[in-house]
CSV table of C-alpha atoms in Angstrom, one decimal:
chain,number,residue,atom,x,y,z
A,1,UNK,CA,231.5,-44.3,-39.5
A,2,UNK,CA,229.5,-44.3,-36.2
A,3,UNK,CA,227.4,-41.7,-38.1
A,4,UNK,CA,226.4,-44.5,-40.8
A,5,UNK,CA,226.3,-47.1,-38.1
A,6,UNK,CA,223.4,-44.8,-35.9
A,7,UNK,CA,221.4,-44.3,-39.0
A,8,UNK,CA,221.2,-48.2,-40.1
A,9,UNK,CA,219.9,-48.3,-36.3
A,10,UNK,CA,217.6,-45.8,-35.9
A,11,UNK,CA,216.3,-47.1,-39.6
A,12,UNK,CA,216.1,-50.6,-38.1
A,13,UNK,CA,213.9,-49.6,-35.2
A,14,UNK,CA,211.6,-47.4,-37.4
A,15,UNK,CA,210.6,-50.4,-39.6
A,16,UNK,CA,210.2,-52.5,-36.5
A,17,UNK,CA,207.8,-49.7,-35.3
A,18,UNK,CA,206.0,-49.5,-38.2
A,19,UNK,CA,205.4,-53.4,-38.4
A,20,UNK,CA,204.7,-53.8,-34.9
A,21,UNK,CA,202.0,-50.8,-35.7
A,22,UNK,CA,200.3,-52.3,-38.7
A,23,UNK,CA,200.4,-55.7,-36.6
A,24,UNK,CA,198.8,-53.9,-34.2
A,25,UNK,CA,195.8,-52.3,-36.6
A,26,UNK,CA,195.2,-55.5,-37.6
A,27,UNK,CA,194.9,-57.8,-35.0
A,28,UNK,CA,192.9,-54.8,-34.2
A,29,UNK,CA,190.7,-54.8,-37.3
A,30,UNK,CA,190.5,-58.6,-36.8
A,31,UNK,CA,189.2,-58.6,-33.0
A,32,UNK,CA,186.2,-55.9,-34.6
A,33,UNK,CA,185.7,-58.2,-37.2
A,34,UNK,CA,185.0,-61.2,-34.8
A,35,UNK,CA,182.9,-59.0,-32.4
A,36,UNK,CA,181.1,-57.8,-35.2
A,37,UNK,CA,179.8,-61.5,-36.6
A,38,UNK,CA,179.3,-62.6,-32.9
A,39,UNK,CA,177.3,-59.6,-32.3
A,40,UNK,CA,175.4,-60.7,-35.5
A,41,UNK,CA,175.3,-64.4,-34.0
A,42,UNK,CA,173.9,-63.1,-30.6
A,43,UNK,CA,171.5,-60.1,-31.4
A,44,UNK,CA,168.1,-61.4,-30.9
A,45,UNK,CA,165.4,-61.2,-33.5
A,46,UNK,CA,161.8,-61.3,-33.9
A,47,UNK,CA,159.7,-63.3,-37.1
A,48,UNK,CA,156.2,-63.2,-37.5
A,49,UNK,CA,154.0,-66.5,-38.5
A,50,UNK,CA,151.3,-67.8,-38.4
A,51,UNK,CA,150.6,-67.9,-34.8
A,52,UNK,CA,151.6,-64.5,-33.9
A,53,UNK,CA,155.5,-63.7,-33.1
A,54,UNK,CA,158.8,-65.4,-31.9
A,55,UNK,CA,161.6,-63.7,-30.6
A,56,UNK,CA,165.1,-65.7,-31.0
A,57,UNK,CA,167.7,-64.4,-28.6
A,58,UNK,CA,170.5,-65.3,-30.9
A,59,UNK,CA,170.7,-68.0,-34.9
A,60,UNK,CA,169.8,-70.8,-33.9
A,61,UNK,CA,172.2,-74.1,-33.7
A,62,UNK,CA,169.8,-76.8,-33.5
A,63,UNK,CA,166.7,-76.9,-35.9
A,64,UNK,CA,163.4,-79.4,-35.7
A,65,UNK,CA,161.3,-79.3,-38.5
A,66,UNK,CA,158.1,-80.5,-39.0
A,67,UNK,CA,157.0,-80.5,-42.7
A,68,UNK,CA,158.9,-82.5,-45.8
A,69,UNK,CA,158.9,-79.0,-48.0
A,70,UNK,CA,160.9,-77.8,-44.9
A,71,UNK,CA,163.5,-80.0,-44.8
A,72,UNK,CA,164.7,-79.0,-48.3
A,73,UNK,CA,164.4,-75.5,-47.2
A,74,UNK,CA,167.4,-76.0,-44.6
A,75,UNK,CA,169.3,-78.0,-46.6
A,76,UNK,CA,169.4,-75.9,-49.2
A,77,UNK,CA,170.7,-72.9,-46.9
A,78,UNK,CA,173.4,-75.5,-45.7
A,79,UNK,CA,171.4,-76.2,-42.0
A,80,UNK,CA,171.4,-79.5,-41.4
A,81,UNK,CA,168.0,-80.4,-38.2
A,82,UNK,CA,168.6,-82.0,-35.6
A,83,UNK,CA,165.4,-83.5,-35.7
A,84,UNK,CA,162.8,-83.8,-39.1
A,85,UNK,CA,159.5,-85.7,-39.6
A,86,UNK,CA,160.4,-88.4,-42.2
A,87,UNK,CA,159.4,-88.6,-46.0
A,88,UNK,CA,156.3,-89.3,-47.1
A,89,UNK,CA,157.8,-92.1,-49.0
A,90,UNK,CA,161.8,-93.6,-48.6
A,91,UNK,CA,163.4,-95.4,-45.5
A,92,UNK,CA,163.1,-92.9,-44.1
A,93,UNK,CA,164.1,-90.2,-46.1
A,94,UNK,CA,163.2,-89.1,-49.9
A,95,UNK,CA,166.4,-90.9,-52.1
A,96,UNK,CA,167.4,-87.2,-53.2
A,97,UNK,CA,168.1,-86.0,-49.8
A,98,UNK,CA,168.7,-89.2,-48.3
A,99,UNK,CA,172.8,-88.5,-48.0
A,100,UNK,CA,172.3,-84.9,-46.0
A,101,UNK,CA,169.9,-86.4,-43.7
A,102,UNK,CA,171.7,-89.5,-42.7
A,103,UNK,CA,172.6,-88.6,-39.3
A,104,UNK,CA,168.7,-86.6,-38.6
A,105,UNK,CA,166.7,-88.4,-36.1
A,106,UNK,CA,162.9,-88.9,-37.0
A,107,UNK,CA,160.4,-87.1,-35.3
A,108,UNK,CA,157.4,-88.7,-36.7
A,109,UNK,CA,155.1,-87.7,-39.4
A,110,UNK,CA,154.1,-84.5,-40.8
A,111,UNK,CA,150.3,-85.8,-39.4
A,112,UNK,CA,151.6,-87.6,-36.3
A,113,UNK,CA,154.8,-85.5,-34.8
A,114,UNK,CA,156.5,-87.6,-31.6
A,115,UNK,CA,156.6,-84.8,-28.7
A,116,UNK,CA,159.0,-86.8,-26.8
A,117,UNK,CA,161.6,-87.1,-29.4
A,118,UNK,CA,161.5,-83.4,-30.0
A,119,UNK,CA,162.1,-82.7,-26.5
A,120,UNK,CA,165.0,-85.2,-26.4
A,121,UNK,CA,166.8,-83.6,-29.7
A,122,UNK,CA,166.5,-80.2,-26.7
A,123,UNK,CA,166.4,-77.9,-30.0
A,124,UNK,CA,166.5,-74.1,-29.7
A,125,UNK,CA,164.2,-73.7,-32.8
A,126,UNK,CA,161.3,-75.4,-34.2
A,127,UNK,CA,159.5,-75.0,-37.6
A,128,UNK,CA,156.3,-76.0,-38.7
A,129,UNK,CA,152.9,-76.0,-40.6
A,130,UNK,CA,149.5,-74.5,-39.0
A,131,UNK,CA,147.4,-76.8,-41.7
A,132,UNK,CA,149.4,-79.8,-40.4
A,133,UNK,CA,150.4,-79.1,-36.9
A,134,UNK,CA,148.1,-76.2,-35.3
A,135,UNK,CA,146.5,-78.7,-32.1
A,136,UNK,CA,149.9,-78.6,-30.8
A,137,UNK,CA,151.5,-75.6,-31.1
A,138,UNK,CA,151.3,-74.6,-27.7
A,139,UNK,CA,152.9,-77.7,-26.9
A,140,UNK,CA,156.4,-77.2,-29.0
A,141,UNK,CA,156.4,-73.5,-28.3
A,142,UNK,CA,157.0,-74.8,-24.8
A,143,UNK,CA,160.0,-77.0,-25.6
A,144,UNK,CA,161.8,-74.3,-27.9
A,145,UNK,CA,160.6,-71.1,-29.7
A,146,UNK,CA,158.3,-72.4,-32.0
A,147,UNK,CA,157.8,-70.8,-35.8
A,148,UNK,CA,154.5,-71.7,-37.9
A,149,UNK,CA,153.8,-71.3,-41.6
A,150,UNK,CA,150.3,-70.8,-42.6
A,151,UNK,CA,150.2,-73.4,-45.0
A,152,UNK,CA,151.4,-76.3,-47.6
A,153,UNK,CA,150.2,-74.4,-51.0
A,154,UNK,CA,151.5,-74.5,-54.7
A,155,UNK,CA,153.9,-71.8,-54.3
A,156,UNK,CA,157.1,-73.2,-52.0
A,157,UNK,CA,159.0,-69.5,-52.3
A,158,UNK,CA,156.0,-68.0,-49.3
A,159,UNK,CA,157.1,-70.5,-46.7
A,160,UNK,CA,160.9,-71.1,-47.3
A,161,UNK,CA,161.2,-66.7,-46.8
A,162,UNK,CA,159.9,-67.5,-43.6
A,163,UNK,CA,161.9,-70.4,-42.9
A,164,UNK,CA,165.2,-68.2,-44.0
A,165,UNK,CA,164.2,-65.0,-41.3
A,166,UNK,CA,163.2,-67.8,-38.4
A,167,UNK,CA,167.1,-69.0,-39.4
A,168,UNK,CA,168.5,-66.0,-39.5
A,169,UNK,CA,169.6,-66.9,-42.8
A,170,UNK,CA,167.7,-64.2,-44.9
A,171,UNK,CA,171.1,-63.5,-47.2
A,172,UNK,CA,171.0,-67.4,-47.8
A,173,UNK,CA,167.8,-67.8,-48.4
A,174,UNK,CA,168.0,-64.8,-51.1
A,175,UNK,CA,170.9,-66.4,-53.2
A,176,UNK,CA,168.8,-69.4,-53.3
A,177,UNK,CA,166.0,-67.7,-54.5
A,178,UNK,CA,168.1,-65.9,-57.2
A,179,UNK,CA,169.6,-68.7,-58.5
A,180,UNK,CA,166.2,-70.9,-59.0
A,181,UNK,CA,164.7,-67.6,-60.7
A,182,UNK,CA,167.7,-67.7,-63.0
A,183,UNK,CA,167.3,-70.7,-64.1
A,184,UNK,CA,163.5,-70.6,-64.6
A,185,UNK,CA,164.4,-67.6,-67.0
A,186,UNK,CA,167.1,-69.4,-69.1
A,187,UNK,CA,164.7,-72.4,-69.7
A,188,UNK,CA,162.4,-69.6,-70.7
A,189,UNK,CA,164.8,-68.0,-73.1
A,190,UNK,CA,165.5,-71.5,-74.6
A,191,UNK,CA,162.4,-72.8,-75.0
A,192,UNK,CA,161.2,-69.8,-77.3
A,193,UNK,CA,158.0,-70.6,-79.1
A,194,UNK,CA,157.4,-73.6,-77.3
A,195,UNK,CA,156.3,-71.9,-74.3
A,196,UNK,CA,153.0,-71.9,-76.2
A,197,UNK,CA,152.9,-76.0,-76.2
A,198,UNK,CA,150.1,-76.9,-73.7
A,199,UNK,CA,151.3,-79.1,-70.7
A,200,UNK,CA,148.8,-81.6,-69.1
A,201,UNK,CA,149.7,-83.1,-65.6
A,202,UNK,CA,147.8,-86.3,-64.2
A,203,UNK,CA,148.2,-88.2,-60.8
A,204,UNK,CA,148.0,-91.8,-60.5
A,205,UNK,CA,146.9,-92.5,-56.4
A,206,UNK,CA,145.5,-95.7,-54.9
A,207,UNK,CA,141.7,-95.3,-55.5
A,208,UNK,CA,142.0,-92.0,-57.3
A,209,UNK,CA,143.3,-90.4,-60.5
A,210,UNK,CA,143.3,-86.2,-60.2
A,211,UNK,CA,144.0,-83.6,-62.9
A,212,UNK,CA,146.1,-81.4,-61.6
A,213,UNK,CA,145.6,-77.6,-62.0
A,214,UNK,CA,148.0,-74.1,-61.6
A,215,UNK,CA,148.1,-74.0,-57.9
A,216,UNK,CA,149.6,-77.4,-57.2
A,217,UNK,CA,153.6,-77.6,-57.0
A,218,UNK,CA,154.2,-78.5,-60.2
A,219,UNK,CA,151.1,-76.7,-61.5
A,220,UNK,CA,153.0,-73.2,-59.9
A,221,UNK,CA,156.5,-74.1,-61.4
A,222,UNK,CA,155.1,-74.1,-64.8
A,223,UNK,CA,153.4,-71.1,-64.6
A,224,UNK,CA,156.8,-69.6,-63.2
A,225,UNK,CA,158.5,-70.8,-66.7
A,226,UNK,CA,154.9,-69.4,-68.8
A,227,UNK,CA,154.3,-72.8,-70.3
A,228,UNK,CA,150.5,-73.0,-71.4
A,229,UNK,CA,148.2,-75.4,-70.0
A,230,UNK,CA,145.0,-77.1,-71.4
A,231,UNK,CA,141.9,-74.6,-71.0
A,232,UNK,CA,140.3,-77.0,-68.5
A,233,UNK,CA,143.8,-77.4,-66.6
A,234,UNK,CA,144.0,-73.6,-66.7
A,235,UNK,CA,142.0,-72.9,-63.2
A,236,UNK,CA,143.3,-71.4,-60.3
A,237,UNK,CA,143.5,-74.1,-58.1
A,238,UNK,CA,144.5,-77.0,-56.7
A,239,UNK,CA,143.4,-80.2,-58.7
A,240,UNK,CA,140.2,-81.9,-60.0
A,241,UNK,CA,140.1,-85.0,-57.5
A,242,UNK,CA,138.4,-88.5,-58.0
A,243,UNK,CA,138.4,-88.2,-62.0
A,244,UNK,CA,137.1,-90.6,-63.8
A,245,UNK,CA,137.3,-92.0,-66.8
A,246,UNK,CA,134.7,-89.9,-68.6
A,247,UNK,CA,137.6,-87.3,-67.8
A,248,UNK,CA,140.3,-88.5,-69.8
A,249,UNK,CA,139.9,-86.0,-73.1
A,250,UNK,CA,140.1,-83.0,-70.3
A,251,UNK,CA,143.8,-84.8,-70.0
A,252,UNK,CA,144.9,-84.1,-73.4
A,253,UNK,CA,147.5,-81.3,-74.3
A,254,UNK,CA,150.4,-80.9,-76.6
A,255,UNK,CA,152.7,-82.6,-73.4
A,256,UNK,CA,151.8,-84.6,-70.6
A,257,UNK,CA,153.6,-85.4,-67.7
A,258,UNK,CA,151.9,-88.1,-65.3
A,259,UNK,CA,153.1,-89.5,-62.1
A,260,UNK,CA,152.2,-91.9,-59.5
A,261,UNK,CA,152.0,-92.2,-55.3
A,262,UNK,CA,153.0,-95.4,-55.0
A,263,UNK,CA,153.3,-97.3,-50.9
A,264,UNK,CA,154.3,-100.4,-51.8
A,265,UNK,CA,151.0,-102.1,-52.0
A,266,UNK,CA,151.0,-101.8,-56.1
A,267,UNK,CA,147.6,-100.4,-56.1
A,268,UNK,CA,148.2,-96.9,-57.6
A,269,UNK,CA,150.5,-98.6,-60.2
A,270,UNK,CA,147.8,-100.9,-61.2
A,271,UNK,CA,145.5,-98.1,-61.6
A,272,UNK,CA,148.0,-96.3,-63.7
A,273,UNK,CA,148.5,-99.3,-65.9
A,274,UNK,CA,144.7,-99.7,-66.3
A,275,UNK,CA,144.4,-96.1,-67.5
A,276,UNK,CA,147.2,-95.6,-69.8
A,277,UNK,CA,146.2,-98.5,-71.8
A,278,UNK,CA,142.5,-97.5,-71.5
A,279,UNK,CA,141.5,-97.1,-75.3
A,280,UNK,CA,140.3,-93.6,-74.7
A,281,UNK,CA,143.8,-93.0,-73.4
A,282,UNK,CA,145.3,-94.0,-76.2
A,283,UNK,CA,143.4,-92.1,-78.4
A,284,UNK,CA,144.5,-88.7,-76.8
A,285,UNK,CA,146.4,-86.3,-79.5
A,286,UNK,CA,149.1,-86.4,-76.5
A,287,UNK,CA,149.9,-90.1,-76.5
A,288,UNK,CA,149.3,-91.1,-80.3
A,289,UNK,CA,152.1,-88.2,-81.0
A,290,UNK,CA,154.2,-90.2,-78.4
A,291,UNK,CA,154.8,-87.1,-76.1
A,292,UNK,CA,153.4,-88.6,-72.5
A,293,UNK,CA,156.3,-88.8,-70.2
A,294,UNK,CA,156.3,-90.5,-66.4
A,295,UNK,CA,158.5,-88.6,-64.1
A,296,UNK,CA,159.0,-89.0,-60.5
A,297,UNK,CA,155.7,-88.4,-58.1
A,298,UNK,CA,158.3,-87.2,-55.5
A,299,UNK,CA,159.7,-84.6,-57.4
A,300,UNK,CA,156.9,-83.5,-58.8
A,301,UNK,CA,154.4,-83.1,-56.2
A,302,UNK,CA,155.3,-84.8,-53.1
A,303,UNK,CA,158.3,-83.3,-51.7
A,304,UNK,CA,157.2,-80.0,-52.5
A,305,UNK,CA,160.6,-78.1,-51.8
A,306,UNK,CA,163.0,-76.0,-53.6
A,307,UNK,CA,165.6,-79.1,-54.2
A,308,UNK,CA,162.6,-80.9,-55.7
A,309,UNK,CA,161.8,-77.9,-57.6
A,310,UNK,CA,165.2,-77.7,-59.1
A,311,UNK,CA,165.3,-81.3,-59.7
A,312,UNK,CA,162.1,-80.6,-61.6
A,313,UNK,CA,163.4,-77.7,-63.7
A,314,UNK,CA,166.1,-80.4,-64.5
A,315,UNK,CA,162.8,-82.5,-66.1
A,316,UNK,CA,161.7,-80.1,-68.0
A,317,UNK,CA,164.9,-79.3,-69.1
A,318,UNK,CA,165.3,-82.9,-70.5
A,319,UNK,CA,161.8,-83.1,-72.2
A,320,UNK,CA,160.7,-79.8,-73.7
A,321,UNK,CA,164.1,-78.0,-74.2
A,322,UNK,CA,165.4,-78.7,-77.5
């Protein structure tokens, strides 16, 4: 009887061992675990931009950044700025980011950035544009490492890879990539033979209508999807500015999308008027087949980001995919 008695016992305290063991191992594995993403958190990095290179001693926590197509950038890796210039239209941000941004202080304009309220916001990382912001570089890179991308071009994906190393968010920034090429190829695989339907885009601005060509933002997105353009639309670059309305058949194509800057002083939308119901306009292949669409000008061209893009891909989603 004591015999069966010291055997439940000395079976008790071997289990006990055990667990206290494995309890042990993975408190262990735990602690490594936590060392390991804090050592990720803290091991400095270096990015090179535009103005040379930055070393960042550890991710940053507190962003400032300087251009609109930015902004979408962080938001889409799920960084919210301390600090952002505002929209170039909305009070004071674009309505389709509006909710994120609610608690981001404004630090002035993409054209006009207010020094002091960066310096107040006492970031430790701050992105921006050499085309918009170069004059005063030196003067940020003083208040916090500073990061510059080259330019604000057609193609978003250059400057928001940049935007995800100066981050640290390079996995992020990859998933987001992935997904938006996914979804460019699925509206690829349903749109079939009407990838061969050419797409015209036109701009409605206070005191000047442009044709816009393959290396503007929405010019860039179609081209992604392999949607044909008109022949005169099909040029490398930017947009014909200050058209007029001489111009109008080099609008015509199977499709046209048209959108328009509008401030608030109703010019650009009294131009747009005055040109859609020009008689020339009307006599476009495009609009007597009833296949002109308006769509948002901040989608479209002005935000220039990857949440616009998406929001984009939703347009053409709408319109073109049957």
């Amino acid at each position: 009887m004591r015999f069966k008695h010291l055997l439940s016992l000395l079976t008790i305290l071997t289990l006990l061992f055990l667990a206290a063991c494995g309890n042990t191992n993975n408190d262990e594995q735990s602690a490594e675990k936590e060392d390991e993403g804090k050592k990720t958190e803290d091991t400095s990095y270096t990015v090179e931009h535009a103005m040379g290179t930055t070393t960042l001693e550890k991710t940053p926590e507190k962003v400032v950044i300087l251009t609109n197509e930015g902004t979408e950038a962080l938001l889409s890796m799920g960084v919210t700025p301390v600090g952002a210039v505002q929209s170039w239209t909305g009070k004071p941000w674009y309505e389709h980011i509006s909710k994120e941004m609610k608690d981001v202080q404004v630090v002035g304009t993409e054209s006009e950035v207010n020094i002091e309220a960066i310096v107040a916001l006492q970031p430790d990382l701050i992105i921006g544009n050499k085309m918009r912001q170069e004059k005063i570089y030196n003067q940020l890179n003083e208040i916090a490492p500073t990061v510059f991308a080259e330019t604000l071009r057609g193609n978003w994906k250059e400057n928001f890879e940049l935007y995800a190393k100066a981050l640290n968010k390079e996995e992020e920034g990859k998933k987001v990539i992935a997904d938006y090429d996914k979804r460019i190829e699925d509206i690829k695989g349903n749109l079939g033979d009407n990838l061969s339907q050419e797409v015209s885009i036109v701009r409605f601005m206070a005191g000047d209508v442009r044709i816009y060509h393959k290396d503007s933002f929405s010019g860039v997105i179609l081209d992604q999807i392999g949607l044909a353009r008109p022949e005169s639309q099909n040029v490398a670059d930017f947009a014909e500015k200050n058209a007029t309305k001489e111009r109008i058949p080099a609008m015509d194509g199977d499709v046209m999308f048209y959108f328009t800057y509008e401030t608030g002083d109703g010019e650009a939308s009294q131009l747009e008027k005055e040109w859609i119901e020009d008689p020339l306009f009307k006599n476009l292949k495009v609009a007597q087949e009833g296949k002109v669409y308006k769509v948002d000008d901040t989608i479209w061209n002005t935000a220039g980001g990857v949440i616009a893009a998406n929001l984009l891909l939703d347009d053409i989603e709408e319109y073109l995919v049957k």
